[in-house]
Short mmCIF file of C-alpha atoms in Angstrom, two decimals:
data_model
loop_
_atom_site.label_atom_id
_atom_site.label_comp_id
_atom_site.label_asym_id
_atom_site.label_seq_id
_atom_site.Cartn_x
_atom_site.Cartn_y
_atom_site.Cartn_z
CA MET A 1 120.34 90.32 109.68
CA VAL A 2 116.85 92.15 110.79
CA GLY A 3 115.98 94.30 108.11
CA LYS A 4 117.32 91.64 105.13
CA LEU A 5 114.56 89.31 106.62
CA ARG A 6 112.37 91.76 106.93
CA GLU A 7 113.49 92.75 102.91
CA ARG A 8 112.95 89.09 102.27
CA LEU A 9 109.29 88.57 104.16
CA ILE A 10 108.14 92.25 102.26
CA ASP A 11 109.12 90.69 99.10
CA LEU A 12 107.65 87.07 99.35
CA ALA A 13 103.82 89.00 99.87
CA PHE A 14 104.41 90.77 96.81
CA ALA A 15 105.45 87.92 95.06
CA ALA A 16 101.57 86.22 96.89
CA GLY A 17 99.72 89.07 96.36
CA TRP A 18 100.97 88.62 92.49
CA ALA A 19 99.94 85.02 92.51
CA LEU A 20 97.43 84.93 95.03
CA VAL A 21 95.04 87.65 94.64
CA LYS A 22 94.90 87.78 90.36
CA ALA A 23 93.87 84.21 91.02
CA LEU A 24 91.07 85.19 93.96
CA PRO A 25 87.43 85.61 92.54
CA HIS A 26 87.23 89.81 92.50
CA ARG A 27 84.20 89.87 94.45
CA LEU A 28 86.12 88.37 97.41
CA ALA A 29 89.41 89.86 96.69
CA ALA A 30 87.90 92.93 96.69
CA ALA A 31 85.93 92.03 100.24
CA GLY A 32 89.16 91.44 101.64
CA PHE A 33 91.10 94.64 100.31
CA ARG A 34 87.91 96.53 102.63
CA ILE A 35 88.51 94.44 105.73
CA PHE A 36 91.93 95.43 105.44
CA ALA A 37 91.81 98.90 105.15
CA ASP A 38 88.70 99.42 107.79
CA LEU A 39 90.99 97.77 110.17
CA ALA A 40 93.77 100.01 109.22
CA CYS A 41 91.61 103.18 110.23
CA ARG A 42 90.83 101.60 113.38
CA ARG A 43 94.16 100.75 114.00
CA GLN A 44 95.11 104.41 113.74
CA GLY A 45 98.43 103.79 112.24
CA ARG A 46 101.14 107.02 111.43
CA GLY A 47 99.84 106.29 107.54
CA VAL A 48 96.12 106.84 108.11
CA ARG A 49 96.83 109.74 110.93
CA ARG A 50 99.07 111.51 108.22
CA LEU A 51 96.33 110.61 105.69
CA ARG A 52 93.81 112.22 107.98
CA SER A 53 96.32 115.41 108.55
CA ASN A 54 96.38 115.74 104.44
CA LEU A 55 92.90 115.43 103.78
CA ARG A 56 92.24 118.11 106.80
CA ARG A 57 94.27 120.61 104.29
CA VAL A 58 91.71 119.77 101.54
CA VAL A 59 88.21 119.98 102.85
CA GLY A 60 89.17 122.71 105.30
CA PRO A 61 88.27 123.20 109.18
CA ALA A 62 84.31 123.71 108.36
CA MET A 63 84.12 119.71 107.98
CA PRO A 64 83.03 118.52 111.13
CA ASP A 65 85.03 115.42 112.66
CA ALA A 66 83.06 112.42 112.50
CA ASP A 67 82.94 113.55 108.31
CA LEU A 68 86.41 113.34 108.18
CA ASP A 69 86.77 110.39 109.91
CA ALA A 70 84.28 108.61 107.07
CA LEU A 71 86.34 110.40 104.42
CA THR A 72 89.49 109.04 106.16
CA ARG A 73 87.98 105.35 105.59
CA HIS A 74 86.56 105.84 102.32
CA ALA A 75 90.09 107.11 101.02
CA MET A 76 92.04 104.02 102.66
CA ARG A 77 89.44 101.97 100.72
CA SER A 78 90.56 103.45 97.96
CA TYR A 79 94.17 103.02 98.80
CA ALA A 80 93.66 99.67 99.08
CA ARG A 81 91.42 99.69 95.63
CA TYR A 82 94.49 100.66 94.22
CA TRP A 83 97.17 97.85 95.39
CA LEU A 84 94.11 95.21 94.44
CA GLU A 85 94.10 95.81 91.13
CA VAL A 86 97.68 96.21 90.80
CA PHE A 87 98.16 92.48 91.78
CA ARG A 88 94.92 91.48 89.24
CA LEU A 89 95.33 94.38 86.81
CA PRO A 90 97.18 90.98 84.04
CA VAL A 91 93.67 89.35 84.50
CA LEU A 92 92.30 92.91 84.60
CA ARG A 93 93.57 95.02 81.67
CA ALA A 94 90.95 94.18 78.98
CA ARG A 95 88.12 96.05 81.53
CA ALA A 96 90.46 98.10 82.81
CA VAL A 97 91.11 99.64 79.44
CA ALA A 98 87.62 99.53 78.10
CA GLY A 99 86.44 101.37 81.43
CA ALA A 100 89.39 104.17 80.97
CA GLU A 101 88.20 104.69 77.68
CA ALA A 102 83.96 104.87 78.60
CA GLY A 103 86.15 107.22 81.87
CA THR A 104 88.04 109.89 79.80
CA VAL A 105 87.49 113.16 79.19
CA GLY A 106 90.14 115.39 77.26
CA ALA A 107 92.15 112.50 75.42
CA GLU A 108 92.48 114.66 71.86
CA ASN A 109 94.84 116.59 74.56
CA ILE A 110 97.19 114.02 74.48
CA ASP A 111 96.80 113.13 70.68
CA ALA A 112 97.26 116.45 70.06
CA ALA A 113 100.64 117.21 71.56
CA ILE A 114 101.83 113.85 69.64
CA ALA A 115 100.66 114.75 65.93
CA ALA A 116 103.18 118.00 66.79
CA GLY A 117 106.16 115.93 67.43
CA LYS A 118 107.80 117.47 70.13
CA GLY A 119 106.51 115.43 72.77
CA ALA A 120 104.50 114.80 75.89
CA ILE A 121 104.38 114.87 79.31
CA LEU A 122 101.56 113.86 81.62
CA ALA A 123 101.47 114.47 85.21
CA LEU A 124 99.79 112.76 87.65
CA PRO A 125 99.12 113.47 90.87
CA HIS A 126 98.56 110.13 93.85
CA SER A 127 95.06 109.80 92.87
CA GLY A 128 92.86 107.33 91.42
CA ASN A 129 94.93 104.18 89.65
CA TRP A 130 98.20 105.25 87.67
CA ASP A 131 98.40 101.78 86.30
CA VAL A 132 95.20 101.60 85.01
CA ALA A 133 95.36 105.43 83.47
CA ALA A 134 98.98 103.72 81.72
CA VAL A 135 97.60 100.46 80.18
CA TRP A 136 95.07 102.48 78.52
CA LEU A 137 97.91 105.29 77.62
CA VAL A 138 99.78 102.11 76.20
CA ALA A 139 96.19 100.63 74.40
CA ARG A 140 95.59 104.06 72.82
CA SER A 141 99.47 105.65 71.76
CA GLY A 142 101.43 103.03 72.38
CA THR A 143 105.17 103.21 75.04
CA PHE A 144 105.85 105.76 77.48
CA ALA A 145 108.95 106.21 79.46
CA THR A 146 108.86 106.85 83.59
CA VAL A 147 110.92 105.98 86.06
CA ALA A 148 111.34 103.99 88.54
CA GLU A 149 113.39 103.93 92.19
CA ARG A 150 115.52 100.95 93.00
CA LEU A 151 113.35 99.36 95.62
CA LYS A 152 115.30 97.17 98.61
CA PRO A 153 115.42 94.01 98.02
CA GLU A 154 116.84 93.45 94.24
CA SER A 155 114.40 91.55 93.89
CA LEU A 156 111.50 93.08 94.53
CA PHE A 157 112.59 95.98 92.52
CA ARG A 158 112.93 93.29 89.70
CA ARG A 159 109.41 92.25 90.01
CA PHE A 160 107.84 95.52 89.80
CA MET A 161 110.56 96.24 86.90
CA ALA A 162 109.27 93.20 84.87
CA TYR A 163 105.44 93.79 85.87
CA ARG A 164 105.08 97.39 84.72
CA GLU A 165 107.23 95.78 81.09
CA SER A 166 104.63 93.47 81.15
CA LEU A 167 102.22 96.44 80.81
CA GLY A 168 103.81 97.77 78.08
CA MET A 169 105.69 100.71 79.82
CA GLU A 170 109.56 101.80 79.41
CA VAL A 171 111.08 101.58 82.42
CA ILE A 172 114.01 103.49 83.66
CA PRO A 173 116.06 102.82 86.49
CA LEU A 174 116.67 106.12 88.58
CA SER A 175 119.76 104.46 89.72
CA GLY A 176 122.32 102.09 88.62
CA GLY A 177 121.49 102.26 85.06
CA ASP A 178 123.63 102.64 81.78
CA ARG A 179 122.93 106.41 81.38
CA SER A 180 121.38 109.43 83.42
CA PRO A 181 117.28 108.88 83.55
CA SER A 182 117.26 112.75 82.63
CA ASP A 183 119.12 112.35 79.06
CA VAL A 184 117.41 109.03 78.09
CA LEU A 185 113.95 110.93 79.41
CA THR A 186 114.98 114.24 77.35
CA GLU A 187 115.95 112.00 74.26
CA ARG A 188 112.72 110.27 74.73
CA LEU A 189 110.90 113.91 74.13
CA ARG A 190 113.36 115.04 71.32
CA ALA A 191 111.76 112.01 69.13
CA GLY A 192 108.12 113.08 70.09
CA GLY A 193 107.86 110.59 72.57
CA VAL A 194 105.81 110.36 76.11
CA ILE A 195 106.81 110.56 79.20
CA CYS A 196 104.30 109.68 82.35
CA LEU A 197 105.29 111.64 85.82
CA LEU A 198 103.76 111.48 89.39
CA GLY A 199 103.99 115.27 90.24
CA ASP A 200 102.56 116.03 93.46
CA ARG A 201 105.21 115.06 96.07
CA ASP A 202 109.27 115.70 96.37
CA LEU A 203 110.95 113.22 97.31
CA THR A 204 114.13 116.26 97.77
CA LYS A 205 115.49 118.39 99.86
CA GLY A 206 115.47 120.40 95.90
CA GLY A 207 112.25 120.83 93.69
CA VAL A 208 110.04 124.17 93.63
CA GLU A 209 107.91 125.98 96.32
CA VAL A 210 104.25 125.99 95.54
CA THR A 211 101.35 126.96 97.29
CA PHE A 212 98.82 123.91 97.93
CA PHE A 213 95.26 124.18 99.60
CA GLY A 214 96.77 127.40 100.62
CA GLU A 215 99.93 126.21 102.54
CA ARG A 216 103.27 126.06 101.57
CA THR A 217 104.68 122.73 100.02
CA LYS A 218 107.27 121.34 97.66
CA MET A 219 106.69 119.79 93.88
CA PRO A 220 108.77 118.06 91.91
CA ALA A 221 110.42 120.54 89.44
CA GLY A 222 111.13 117.62 86.89
CA PRO A 223 107.82 118.22 84.38
CA ALA A 224 108.12 121.21 84.12
CA LEU A 225 111.82 121.40 83.70
CA LEU A 226 111.32 118.74 80.82
CA ALA A 227 109.19 121.03 79.38
CA ALA A 228 110.74 123.94 79.00
CA THR A 229 114.24 122.51 78.26
CA THR A 230 112.88 120.33 75.18
CA GLY A 231 109.60 122.25 74.07
CA ALA A 232 107.57 119.14 74.99
CA ALA A 233 103.81 119.69 75.55
CA LEU A 234 102.85 119.46 79.72
CA ILE A 235 99.70 117.90 80.25
CA PRO A 236 97.89 117.77 84.01
CA VAL A 237 95.64 114.37 84.32
CA GLY A 238 93.24 113.95 86.92
CA LEU A 239 92.70 110.99 88.35
CA TRP A 240 89.67 109.38 89.89
CA PHE A 241 87.82 106.18 91.00
CA ASP A 242 84.18 106.57 89.67
CA GLY A 243 82.04 103.16 90.79
CA ALA A 244 83.48 100.44 89.93
CA GLY A 245 85.33 101.87 86.71
CA TRP A 246 88.21 104.53 85.98
CA ALA A 247 87.55 108.50 85.54
CA GLN A 248 90.50 110.86 83.97
CA ARG A 249 90.77 113.98 83.36
CA VAL A 250 93.29 115.33 80.63
CA HIS A 251 93.93 118.72 81.08
CA PRO A 252 95.25 121.10 77.80
CA PRO A 253 98.81 121.49 77.86
CA LEU A 254 100.50 124.30 80.46
CA HIS A 255 101.48 127.46 78.94
CA ILE A 256 105.43 127.81 79.62
CA PRO A 257 107.09 131.25 77.79
CA ALA A 258 109.54 130.47 75.62
CA THR A 259 111.82 133.26 77.05
CA GLY A 260 112.50 134.62 80.15
CA PRO A 261 114.96 132.65 83.25
CA LEU A 262 114.68 129.59 82.88
CA ARG A 263 114.24 129.09 87.13
CA GLU A 264 111.23 131.91 86.55
CA ARG A 265 109.23 129.68 83.88
CA VAL A 266 110.29 126.37 86.05
CA HIS A 267 108.33 127.93 89.04
CA ALA A 268 105.64 128.99 87.44
CA ALA A 269 104.83 126.51 85.55
CA THR A 270 104.82 124.20 88.34
CA GLN A 271 103.01 126.55 90.60
CA ALA A 272 99.73 125.87 87.79
CA LEU A 273 100.50 122.13 87.87
CA ALA A 274 99.96 122.25 91.78
CA ASP A 275 96.53 124.45 90.74
CA VAL A 276 95.15 121.79 89.00
CA PHE A 277 96.36 119.04 91.16
CA ALA A 278 94.57 120.92 93.30
CA ALA A 279 91.56 121.45 91.71
CA ASP A 280 90.70 118.20 90.83
CA ILE A 281 92.11 116.52 94.22
CA ALA A 282 89.05 118.89 95.65
CA GLU A 283 86.76 117.30 93.58
CA HIS A 284 87.58 113.45 94.43
CA PRO A 285 89.48 113.94 98.05
CA ALA A 286 89.05 110.47 98.95
CA ASP A 287 90.76 108.90 95.90
CA TRP A 288 93.77 111.14 96.71
CA HIS A 289 96.10 108.51 97.86
CA MET A 290 98.55 110.67 99.75
CA LEU A 291 100.13 108.41 103.61
CA GLN A 292 103.33 110.91 103.79
CA ARG A 293 103.81 114.33 105.03
CA LEU A 294 104.04 116.77 102.76
CA TRP A 295 103.55 120.20 103.68
CA LEU A 296 106.58 121.99 105.03
CA ALA A 297 105.36 122.47 107.86
CA ASP A 298 104.77 118.78 108.63
CA LEU A 299 108.68 118.44 107.70
CA ASP A 300 111.44 117.32 109.83
CA PRO A 301 113.66 120.76 109.76
CA ALA A 302 116.36 119.15 107.54
CA ARG A 303 114.04 119.07 104.94
CA GLN A 304 112.57 122.61 105.61
CA PRO A 305 113.52 125.15 102.45
CA ARG A 306 116.79 127.22 103.10
CA PRO A 307 116.75 130.82 102.86
CA ALA A 308 116.77 132.48 99.69
CA ALA A 309 119.40 133.24 97.65
CA ALA A 310 120.71 136.80 97.47
CA PRO A 311 120.47 138.39 93.00
CA GLY A 312 123.34 136.73 91.70
CA GLY A 313 123.73 133.74 93.82
CA PRO A 314 122.83 129.92 92.71
CA PRO A 315 122.93 129.67 88.78
CA GLU A 316 119.48 128.47 87.51
CA PRO A 317 118.97 124.75 86.52
CA ALA A 318 120.84 123.84 82.88
CA ALA A 319 119.24 120.59 82.00
CA PRO A 320 116.79 117.63 84.00
CA ALA A 321 118.33 115.91 86.22
CA PRO A 322 117.00 112.12 87.64
CA VAL A 323 112.96 112.33 88.87
CA ARG A 324 111.22 110.23 90.48
CA PRO A 325 108.61 107.36 90.44
CA GLY A 326 104.92 106.63 92.18
CA PRO A 327 103.56 103.64 90.49
CA VAL A 328 104.20 105.90 87.42
CA ALA A 329 106.14 109.09 89.06
CA GLY A 330 108.14 112.76 89.05
CA ASN A 331 110.35 113.70 91.12
CA GLY A 332 112.31 116.83 92.61
CA ARG A 333 113.95 117.16 89.27
CA GLY A 334 113.48 114.84 86.65
CA ALA A 335 109.93 112.16 85.88
CA ALA A 336 109.36 108.96 87.36
CA ALA A 337 107.61 105.68 88.58
CA SER A 338 107.56 103.52 91.78
CA ASP A 339 106.47 104.48 94.96
CA PRO A 340 107.93 103.19 98.34
CA VAL A 341 106.38 99.68 99.05
CA PRO A 342 103.54 100.34 101.52
CA ASP A 343 104.30 98.81 105.44
CA PRO A 344 101.64 97.45 106.60
CA ALA A 345 103.17 98.49 110.24
CA GLU A 346 102.06 102.06 109.23
CA ALA A 347 98.98 102.13 107.36
#
Protein backbone atom coordinates (compact mmCIF):
# COMPACT_ATOMS: atom_id res chain seq x y z
CA MET A 1 0.00 0.00 0.00
CA VAL A 2 2.80 2.40 0.95
CA GLY A 3 4.70 1.45 -2.20
CA LYS A 4 1.69 2.15 -4.40
CA LEU A 5 1.17 5.52 -2.73
CA ARG A 6 4.83 6.42 -3.23
CA GLU A 7 4.64 5.47 -6.92
CA ARG A 8 1.54 7.59 -7.33
CA LEU A 9 3.23 10.57 -5.68
CA ILE A 10 6.26 10.23 -7.97
CA ASP A 11 3.99 10.14 -11.01
CA LEU A 12 2.11 13.22 -9.80
CA ALA A 13 5.41 15.02 -9.16
CA PHE A 14 6.55 14.41 -12.74
CA ALA A 15 3.17 15.45 -14.10
CA ALA A 16 3.43 18.66 -12.10
CA GLY A 17 6.98 19.15 -13.37
CA TRP A 18 5.96 19.03 -17.00
CA ALA A 19 2.88 21.19 -16.41
CA LEU A 20 4.35 23.81 -14.09
CA VAL A 21 8.08 24.08 -14.78
CA LYS A 22 7.62 24.74 -18.48
CA ALA A 23 5.07 27.46 -17.64
CA LEU A 24 7.43 29.36 -15.34
CA PRO A 25 9.81 32.07 -16.59
CA HIS A 26 13.07 30.30 -17.42
CA ARG A 27 15.21 32.32 -15.00
CA LEU A 28 12.86 31.64 -12.11
CA ALA A 29 12.70 27.92 -12.85
CA ALA A 30 16.49 27.72 -13.27
CA ALA A 31 17.06 29.48 -9.96
CA GLY A 32 14.76 27.03 -8.21
CA PHE A 33 16.58 24.00 -9.63
CA ARG A 34 19.96 25.46 -8.61
CA ILE A 35 18.69 25.97 -5.08
CA PHE A 36 17.49 22.36 -4.99
CA ALA A 37 20.92 21.18 -6.19
CA ASP A 38 22.71 23.23 -3.53
CA LEU A 39 20.39 21.95 -0.81
CA ALA A 40 21.05 18.38 -1.93
CA CYS A 41 24.80 19.01 -1.68
CA ARG A 42 24.46 20.36 1.83
CA ARG A 43 22.28 17.43 2.82
CA GLN A 44 24.92 14.96 1.54
CA GLY A 45 22.47 12.23 0.61
CA ARG A 46 23.51 8.92 -0.86
CA GLY A 47 23.44 10.09 -4.47
CA VAL A 48 25.61 13.14 -3.76
CA ARG A 49 28.13 11.07 -1.82
CA ARG A 50 28.32 8.57 -4.67
CA LEU A 51 28.73 11.37 -7.23
CA ARG A 52 31.63 12.81 -5.21
CA SER A 53 33.25 9.37 -4.98
CA ASN A 54 32.89 8.84 -8.73
CA LEU A 55 34.35 12.26 -9.49
CA ARG A 56 37.33 11.48 -7.27
CA ARG A 57 38.18 8.64 -9.68
CA VAL A 58 37.96 11.07 -12.59
CA VAL A 59 40.11 13.86 -11.18
CA GLY A 60 42.54 11.68 -9.22
CA PRO A 61 43.89 11.93 -5.68
CA ALA A 62 45.80 15.18 -6.20
CA MET A 63 42.72 17.43 -6.22
CA PRO A 64 42.21 19.01 -2.75
CA ASP A 65 39.01 18.03 -0.95
CA ALA A 66 37.70 21.61 -1.05
CA ASP A 67 38.07 21.68 -4.83
CA LEU A 68 36.37 18.30 -5.12
CA ASP A 69 33.48 19.61 -3.01
CA ALA A 70 33.14 22.58 -5.38
CA LEU A 71 33.23 20.26 -8.39
CA THR A 72 30.52 18.08 -6.84
CA ARG A 73 28.34 21.13 -6.25
CA HIS A 74 28.86 22.19 -9.86
CA ALA A 75 28.00 18.66 -11.02
CA MET A 76 24.78 18.63 -9.01
CA ARG A 77 23.82 21.94 -10.58
CA SER A 78 24.54 20.42 -13.98
CA TYR A 79 22.34 17.43 -13.13
CA ALA A 80 19.57 19.74 -11.95
CA ARG A 81 19.87 21.67 -15.21
CA TYR A 82 19.39 18.43 -17.13
CA TRP A 83 16.06 17.80 -15.38
CA LEU A 84 15.00 21.43 -15.74
CA GLU A 85 15.53 21.12 -19.48
CA VAL A 86 13.69 17.79 -19.64
CA PHE A 87 10.62 19.49 -18.20
CA ARG A 88 11.02 22.59 -20.39
CA LEU A 89 12.12 20.94 -23.64
CA PRO A 90 8.63 21.11 -25.22
CA VAL A 91 8.90 24.93 -25.10
CA LEU A 92 12.70 25.05 -25.40
CA ARG A 93 12.96 22.81 -28.45
CA ALA A 94 13.69 25.33 -31.22
CA ARG A 95 16.41 27.07 -29.18
CA ALA A 96 17.84 23.72 -28.12
CA VAL A 97 18.12 22.48 -31.70
CA ALA A 98 19.78 25.70 -32.85
CA GLY A 99 22.10 25.78 -29.85
CA ALA A 100 23.12 22.16 -30.21
CA GLU A 101 23.75 22.62 -33.94
CA ALA A 102 26.03 25.57 -33.19
CA GLY A 103 27.90 23.58 -30.54
CA THR A 104 28.38 20.35 -32.50
CA VAL A 105 31.68 19.12 -33.91
CA GLY A 106 31.90 16.04 -36.12
CA ALA A 107 28.31 15.78 -37.35
CA GLU A 108 29.70 14.66 -40.70
CA ASN A 109 30.50 11.31 -39.08
CA ILE A 110 26.77 10.67 -38.65
CA ASP A 111 26.05 11.83 -42.19
CA ALA A 112 28.69 9.48 -43.61
CA ALA A 113 27.36 6.50 -41.65
CA ILE A 114 23.81 7.12 -42.85
CA ALA A 115 25.01 7.57 -46.44
CA ALA A 116 26.86 4.22 -46.24
CA GLY A 117 23.48 2.55 -45.66
CA LYS A 118 24.58 0.13 -42.92
CA GLY A 119 23.07 1.96 -39.98
CA ALA A 120 24.59 3.96 -37.14
CA ILE A 121 24.81 3.34 -33.39
CA LEU A 122 25.38 6.52 -31.40
CA ALA A 123 26.77 5.64 -27.95
CA LEU A 124 26.73 8.30 -25.25
CA PRO A 125 27.69 8.59 -21.59
CA HIS A 126 25.38 10.10 -18.97
CA SER A 127 26.72 13.60 -19.64
CA GLY A 128 25.26 16.95 -20.59
CA ASN A 129 21.73 16.70 -21.94
CA TRP A 130 21.05 13.65 -24.08
CA ASP A 131 17.44 14.71 -24.67
CA VAL A 132 18.67 17.92 -26.31
CA ALA A 133 21.01 15.76 -28.38
CA ALA A 134 17.96 13.71 -29.36
CA VAL A 135 15.90 16.63 -30.68
CA TRP A 136 18.97 17.92 -32.54
CA LEU A 137 19.45 14.51 -34.19
CA VAL A 138 15.77 14.26 -35.13
CA ALA A 139 15.90 17.72 -36.70
CA ARG A 140 19.06 16.83 -38.62
CA SER A 141 18.58 13.20 -39.63
CA GLY A 142 15.04 12.14 -38.76
CA THR A 143 13.71 9.72 -36.17
CA PHE A 144 15.87 7.15 -34.43
CA ALA A 145 15.18 4.14 -32.23
CA THR A 146 15.92 3.68 -28.56
CA VAL A 147 14.71 1.43 -25.76
CA ALA A 148 12.82 2.43 -22.61
CA GLU A 149 12.91 0.54 -19.35
CA ARG A 150 9.43 -0.17 -18.02
CA LEU A 151 9.17 2.14 -15.02
CA LYS A 152 6.78 1.94 -12.10
CA PRO A 153 4.06 3.03 -11.93
CA GLU A 154 2.88 2.17 -15.42
CA SER A 155 1.38 5.65 -15.74
CA LEU A 156 4.85 7.19 -15.34
CA PHE A 157 6.24 4.83 -17.97
CA ARG A 158 3.51 5.86 -20.38
CA ARG A 159 4.20 9.51 -19.59
CA PHE A 160 7.89 9.15 -20.49
CA MET A 161 7.02 7.12 -23.59
CA ALA A 162 4.65 9.84 -24.80
CA TYR A 163 7.18 12.57 -23.99
CA ARG A 164 10.00 10.96 -25.95
CA GLU A 165 7.79 9.97 -28.84
CA SER A 166 6.62 13.60 -29.02
CA LEU A 167 10.28 14.56 -29.51
CA GLY A 168 10.51 12.28 -32.54
CA MET A 169 12.04 9.11 -31.08
CA GLU A 170 10.85 5.58 -31.75
CA VAL A 171 10.73 4.18 -28.21
CA ILE A 172 10.84 0.41 -27.82
CA PRO A 173 9.76 -1.03 -24.44
CA LEU A 174 12.51 -3.09 -22.83
CA SER A 175 9.92 -5.60 -21.65
CA GLY A 176 6.27 -6.34 -22.32
CA GLY A 177 6.40 -5.43 -26.00
CA ASP A 178 5.27 -7.51 -28.95
CA ARG A 179 8.85 -8.19 -30.07
CA SER A 180 12.30 -8.47 -28.53
CA PRO A 181 14.01 -5.06 -28.41
CA SER A 182 17.19 -6.55 -29.86
CA ASP A 183 15.27 -7.88 -32.86
CA VAL A 184 13.74 -4.47 -33.52
CA LEU A 185 17.07 -2.66 -33.13
CA THR A 186 18.81 -5.10 -35.45
CA GLU A 187 16.02 -4.63 -38.01
CA ARG A 188 16.35 -0.84 -37.82
CA LEU A 189 20.12 -1.01 -38.33
CA ARG A 190 19.90 -3.44 -41.23
CA ALA A 191 17.47 -0.99 -42.86
CA GLY A 192 20.12 1.74 -42.54
CA GLY A 193 18.56 3.46 -39.53
CA VAL A 194 20.01 5.11 -36.45
CA ILE A 195 19.78 3.99 -32.83
CA CYS A 196 21.03 5.81 -29.73
CA LEU A 197 22.15 4.26 -26.45
CA LEU A 198 23.69 5.35 -23.21
CA GLY A 199 26.70 3.14 -22.81
CA ASP A 200 28.70 3.97 -19.68
CA ARG A 201 26.85 1.92 -17.06
CA ASP A 202 25.91 -1.75 -17.13
CA LEU A 203 22.78 -2.73 -15.23
CA THR A 204 23.19 -6.49 -15.34
CA LYS A 205 25.48 -9.18 -13.95
CA GLY A 206 26.83 -9.51 -17.47
CA GLY A 207 28.32 -6.74 -19.52
CA VAL A 208 31.90 -6.33 -20.65
CA GLU A 209 34.67 -5.74 -18.13
CA VAL A 210 36.78 -2.71 -19.06
CA THR A 211 39.30 -0.37 -17.47
CA PHE A 212 37.82 3.08 -16.84
CA PHE A 213 39.86 5.80 -15.16
CA GLY A 214 42.33 3.14 -14.05
CA GLU A 215 39.83 0.81 -12.36
CA ARG A 216 37.69 -2.13 -13.43
CA THR A 217 34.05 -1.66 -14.28
CA LYS A 218 31.52 -3.21 -16.63
CA MET A 219 29.89 -1.47 -19.56
CA PRO A 220 27.06 -2.61 -21.80
CA ALA A 221 27.98 -5.07 -24.52
CA GLY A 222 25.05 -3.85 -26.59
CA PRO A 223 26.62 -1.05 -28.67
CA ALA A 224 29.63 -3.10 -29.75
CA LEU A 225 27.63 -6.31 -30.14
CA LEU A 226 25.06 -4.70 -32.40
CA ALA A 227 27.81 -3.08 -34.46
CA ALA A 228 29.75 -6.34 -34.79
CA THR A 229 26.70 -8.38 -35.82
CA THR A 230 25.11 -5.86 -38.21
CA GLY A 231 28.04 -3.94 -39.68
CA ALA A 232 26.60 -0.64 -38.41
CA ALA A 233 28.97 2.19 -37.50
CA LEU A 234 29.64 2.54 -33.77
CA ILE A 235 29.99 6.27 -33.12
CA PRO A 236 30.89 7.63 -29.65
CA VAL A 237 29.36 11.00 -28.78
CA GLY A 238 30.50 13.32 -26.01
CA LEU A 239 28.06 15.81 -24.48
CA TRP A 240 28.49 18.70 -22.07
CA PHE A 241 27.04 22.10 -21.28
CA ASP A 242 28.76 25.17 -22.76
CA GLY A 243 27.64 28.17 -20.78
CA ALA A 244 23.94 28.56 -21.51
CA GLY A 245 24.31 26.32 -24.56
CA TRP A 246 25.16 22.72 -25.40
CA ALA A 247 28.28 21.12 -26.85
CA GLN A 248 28.43 17.80 -28.72
CA ARG A 249 31.50 15.99 -30.02
CA VAL A 250 30.66 13.29 -32.57
CA HIS A 251 33.72 11.08 -32.84
CA PRO A 252 34.73 9.03 -35.88
CA PRO A 253 33.36 5.46 -35.88
CA LEU A 254 35.31 2.92 -33.87
CA HIS A 255 37.05 0.20 -35.83
CA ILE A 256 35.60 -3.26 -35.29
CA PRO A 257 37.40 -6.06 -37.13
CA ALA A 258 35.20 -8.11 -39.42
CA THR A 259 36.89 -11.36 -38.45
CA GLY A 260 37.97 -13.05 -35.24
CA PRO A 261 36.08 -14.37 -32.22
CA LEU A 262 32.98 -12.28 -31.59
CA ARG A 263 33.66 -12.10 -27.86
CA GLU A 264 37.12 -10.59 -28.44
CA ARG A 265 35.84 -8.10 -30.99
CA VAL A 266 33.07 -6.94 -28.66
CA HIS A 267 35.48 -6.60 -25.73
CA ALA A 268 38.00 -4.59 -27.74
CA ALA A 269 35.34 -2.25 -29.11
CA THR A 270 33.77 -1.73 -25.67
CA GLN A 271 37.16 -0.88 -24.18
CA ALA A 272 37.78 1.57 -27.02
CA LEU A 273 34.37 3.14 -26.32
CA ALA A 274 35.24 3.41 -22.61
CA ASP A 275 38.49 5.17 -23.51
CA VAL A 276 36.68 7.76 -25.64
CA PHE A 277 34.11 8.32 -22.90
CA ALA A 278 36.89 8.76 -20.32
CA ALA A 279 38.69 11.39 -22.40
CA ASP A 280 35.53 13.48 -22.85
CA ILE A 281 34.46 13.10 -19.22
CA ALA A 282 37.92 14.09 -18.01
CA GLU A 283 37.61 17.34 -19.99
CA HIS A 284 34.15 18.11 -18.56
CA PRO A 285 33.77 16.18 -15.28
CA ALA A 286 31.09 18.47 -13.85
CA ASP A 287 28.68 17.46 -16.62
CA TRP A 288 28.96 13.70 -16.00
CA HIS A 289 25.78 12.71 -14.15
CA MET A 290 26.77 9.47 -12.46
CA LEU A 291 25.07 9.29 -9.06
CA GLN A 292 25.15 5.49 -8.89
CA ARG A 293 27.77 2.86 -8.15
CA LEU A 294 29.84 2.18 -11.23
CA TRP A 295 33.19 0.54 -10.47
CA LEU A 296 33.33 -3.13 -9.52
CA ALA A 297 35.07 -2.30 -6.24
CA ASP A 298 31.92 -0.43 -5.17
CA LEU A 299 29.34 -3.00 -6.20
CA ASP A 300 27.57 -5.56 -4.06
CA PRO A 301 29.22 -9.01 -4.09
CA ALA A 302 26.29 -10.38 -6.09
CA ARG A 303 27.26 -8.08 -8.96
CA GLN A 304 30.97 -8.86 -8.85
CA PRO A 305 32.27 -10.59 -11.98
CA ARG A 306 32.11 -14.33 -12.13
CA PRO A 307 35.40 -16.24 -12.33
CA ALA A 308 36.81 -16.38 -15.84
CA ALA A 309 35.65 -19.38 -17.83
CA ALA A 310 38.19 -22.05 -18.70
CA PRO A 311 39.10 -22.50 -22.38
CA GLY A 312 36.23 -24.17 -24.18
CA GLY A 313 33.74 -22.74 -21.69
CA PRO A 314 30.61 -20.71 -22.43
CA PRO A 315 29.98 -19.91 -26.10
CA GLU A 316 30.37 -16.43 -27.53
CA PRO A 317 27.31 -14.17 -27.56
CA ALA A 318 25.34 -15.03 -30.67
CA ALA A 319 23.00 -12.10 -31.05
CA PRO A 320 22.13 -8.84 -29.38
CA ALA A 321 19.96 -9.21 -26.32
CA PRO A 322 17.85 -6.38 -24.89
CA VAL A 323 19.42 -3.11 -23.85
CA ARG A 324 18.72 -0.57 -21.31
CA PRO A 325 18.05 3.18 -21.40
CA GLY A 326 18.69 6.37 -19.70
CA PRO A 327 16.81 9.20 -21.22
CA VAL A 328 18.51 7.68 -24.22
CA ALA A 329 20.45 4.71 -23.06
CA GLY A 330 22.09 1.35 -23.48
CA ASN A 331 22.33 -1.64 -21.22
CA GLY A 332 24.48 -4.62 -20.79
CA ARG A 333 23.27 -6.33 -23.92
CA GLY A 334 21.51 -4.29 -26.50
CA ALA A 335 20.43 -0.61 -26.45
CA ALA A 336 18.37 1.83 -24.43
CA ALA A 337 16.48 5.03 -23.29
CA SER A 338 15.21 5.72 -19.72
CA ASP A 339 17.18 5.75 -16.52
CA PRO A 340 15.49 5.09 -13.23
CA VAL A 341 13.55 8.08 -12.02
CA PRO A 342 15.67 10.05 -9.55
CA ASP A 343 14.57 9.76 -5.95
CA PRO A 344 14.87 13.13 -4.15
CA ALA A 345 15.44 11.28 -0.92
CA GLU A 346 18.68 9.85 -2.28
CA ALA A 347 20.10 13.01 -3.81
